[in-house]
Coordinates of C-alpha atoms in Angstrom, one line a residue:
X1 CA -2.3 -1.8 12.6
X2 CA -0.2 -5.0 12.9
X3 CA -2.0 -8.3 12.6
X4 CA -0.8 -11.7 13.7
X5 CA -2.5 -13.2 10.6
X6 CA -0.5 -10.8 8.3
X7 CA 3.0 -10.5 9.9
X8 CA 5.4 -7.8 9.0
X9 CA 7.7 -8.9 6.1
X10 CA 5.1 -11.3 4.6
X11 CA 5.2 -11.1 0.8
X12 CA 2.0 -11.9 -1.2
X13 CA 1.4 -12.7 -4.8
X14 CA -1.5 -10.8 -6.3
X15 CA -3.2 -12.6 -9.2
X16 CA -4.6 -10.7 -12.2
X17 CA -6.2 -12.9 -14.8
X18 CA -4.2 -12.6 -18.1
X19 CA -1.7 -10.1 -16.6
X20 CA 0.1 -12.5 -14.3
X21 CA 1.1 -11.7 -10.8
X22 CA 2.1 -8.6 -8.8
X23 CA 3.7 -8.7 -5.4
X24 CA 3.2 -6.8 -2.1
X25 CA 4.8 -6.9 1.3
X26 CA 3.4 -6.1 4.8
X27 CA 5.4 -3.2 6.2
X28 CA 6.0 -2.1 9.8
X29 CA 2.7 -0.8 11.1
X30 CA 0.7 -3.1 8.9
X31 CA 0.3 -1.1 5.7
X32 CA 1.4 -2.5 2.4
X33 CA 4.4 -1.9 0.1
X34 CA 4.0 -2.8 -3.5
X35 CA 6.9 -4.3 -5.3
X36 CA 7.9 -3.1 -8.8
X37 CA 7.7 -6.7 -10.2
X38 CA 5.2 -8.4 -12.5
X39 CA 5.6 -12.1 -13.5
X40 CA 3.5 -14.5 -15.6
X41 CA 3.9 -17.2 -13.0
X42 CA 4.5 -17.0 -9.3
X43 CA 8.3 -16.7 -9.1
X44 CA 9.8 -15.9 -5.7
X45 CA 13.3 -16.1 -7.3
X46 CA 12.8 -12.6 -8.8
X47 CA 11.6 -10.9 -5.6
X48 CA 13.7 -7.8 -4.7
X49 CA 12.9 -5.0 -2.4
X50 CA 12.1 -2.4 -5.0
X51 CA 8.9 -0.8 -3.9
X52 CA 6.9 1.9 -5.8
X53 CA 3.9 2.5 -3.6
X54 CA 2.8 2.3 0.0
X55 CA -0.9 2.2 1.1
X56 CA -3.0 0.8 3.9
X57 CA -5.0 -2.1 2.5
X58 CA -8.1 -3.7 4.1
X59 CA -6.9 -7.1 5.2
X60 CA -10.2 -9.0 4.5
X61 CA -10.1 -7.7 0.9
X62 CA -6.7 -9.3 0.4
X63 CA -8.2 -12.8 0.8
X64 CA -11.1 -11.9 -1.4
X65 CA -8.8 -10.7 -4.1
X66 CA -6.8 -14.0 -4.0
X67 CA -3.6 -12.7 -2.4
X68 CA -1.3 -15.7 -1.3
X69 CA 1.7 -15.5 1.0
X70 CA 4.7 -16.7 -1.0
X71 CA 7.8 -15.4 1.0
X72 CA 9.1 -13.4 3.9
X73 CA 11.4 -10.4 3.7
X74 CA 13.6 -9.5 6.6
X75 CA 12.2 -6.5 8.6
X76 CA 14.7 -4.0 7.5
X77 CA 15.0 -1.0 5.2
X78 CA 11.6 0.2 3.8
X79 CA 9.8 -2.8 5.4
X80 CA 10.9 -1.6 8.8
X81 CA 10.1 2.1 8.3
X82 CA 7.0 3.6 9.6
X83 CA 4.2 4.7 7.2
X84 CA 3.0 8.3 7.4
X85 CA -0.3 9.5 5.8
X86 CA -2.2 12.8 5.5
X87 CA -5.0 12.9 8.0
X88 CA -7.8 15.4 8.5
X89 CA -11.1 15.0 10.3
X90 CA -14.0 17.3 9.6
X91 CA -13.3 19.2 12.8
X92 CA -9.6 19.9 12.2
X93 CA -8.8 23.3 10.6
X94 CA -5.6 21.9 9.1
X95 CA -4.4 18.4 8.1
X96 CA -2.2 16.4 10.3
X97 CA 0.3 13.5 9.7
X98 CA -0.9 10.1 10.8
X99 CA 1.8 7.6 11.9
X100 CA 0.4 4.2 10.9
X101 CA 2.6 2.2 13.3
X102 CA 1.7 4.3 16.3
X103 CA -1.9 4.9 15.4
X104 CA -1.7 8.6 16.3
X105 CA -1.3 11.9 14.5
X106 CA 0.8 15.1 14.9
X107 CA 0.8 18.5 13.2
X108 CA 3.9 19.3 11.1
X109 CA 5.9 22.4 11.9
X110 CA 5.7 25.3 9.4
X111 CA 3.5 25.6 6.4
X112 CA 5.3 23.0 4.2
X113 CA 3.1 20.0 4.4
X114 CA 4.8 17.0 2.9
X115 CA 3.2 15.2 0.0
X116 CA 1.7 12.1 1.6
X117 CA -1.0 9.8 0.6
X118 CA -4.4 10.5 2.3
X119 CA -5.2 8.1 5.1
X120 CA -7.8 5.8 3.5
X121 CA -8.3 2.1 3.6
X122 CA -7.8 0.7 0.1
X123 CA -9.7 -2.4 -1.2
X124 CA -7.3 -5.0 -2.7
X125 CA -9.7 -5.8 -5.5
X126 CA -11.4 -2.6 -6.4
X127 CA -8.7 0.0 -5.7
X128 CA -5.3 -1.8 -5.7
X129 CA -5.7 -3.9 -8.9
X130 CA -6.5 -0.9 -11.1
X131 CA -3.5 0.9 -9.7
X132 CA -1.2 -2.1 -10.4
X133 CA -2.6 -2.4 -13.9
X134 CA -1.9 1.3 -14.5
X135 CA 1.7 1.0 -13.2
X136 CA 2.6 -2.0 -15.2
X137 CA 0.4 -1.8 -18.3
X138 CA -0.8 1.9 -18.4
X139 CA -4.4 0.9 -18.3
X140 CA -6.2 4.1 -17.3
X141 CA -8.2 4.2 -14.0
X142 CA -10.0 7.0 -12.2
X143 CA -8.4 5.6 -9.0
X144 CA -5.1 7.2 -10.1
X145 CA -6.5 10.6 -9.2
X146 CA -6.8 9.5 -5.6
X147 CA -3.0 9.1 -4.9
X148 CA -0.2 11.6 -4.9
X149 CA 2.7 9.1 -5.5
X150 CA 3.6 9.1 -9.2
X151 CA 3.3 5.5 -10.4

């Protein structure tokens, strides 16, 4: 879901005590792309569009976790692409694919369901920070079992 407060292309710094800063960008549809960059100080000069993970993050948790807008990326490439997630309600016999931008789902053709993250809303502090710590510093976390993207 797109928010006026969190416009597409906005890049945020994500503070993490002694581990410096990580970075994330709001993608088309309102979910979040995580940049493959970690710095000791906020450094917008090193920002490149190298993303390693895409997840829907609860917007209020971003503020609580101290995310600060530091730059804007043009809405092109990965930032402009739609996010797709695995979706299954209790009354659905098979999973569907949720299009985050359109807020609707469809059933894939055939039996080859693509490897997609499960549609869930991730908390910036309690879910995302442990995933970022694992990606950059290999600090183990049980949250890792909840995603399919190898990080």
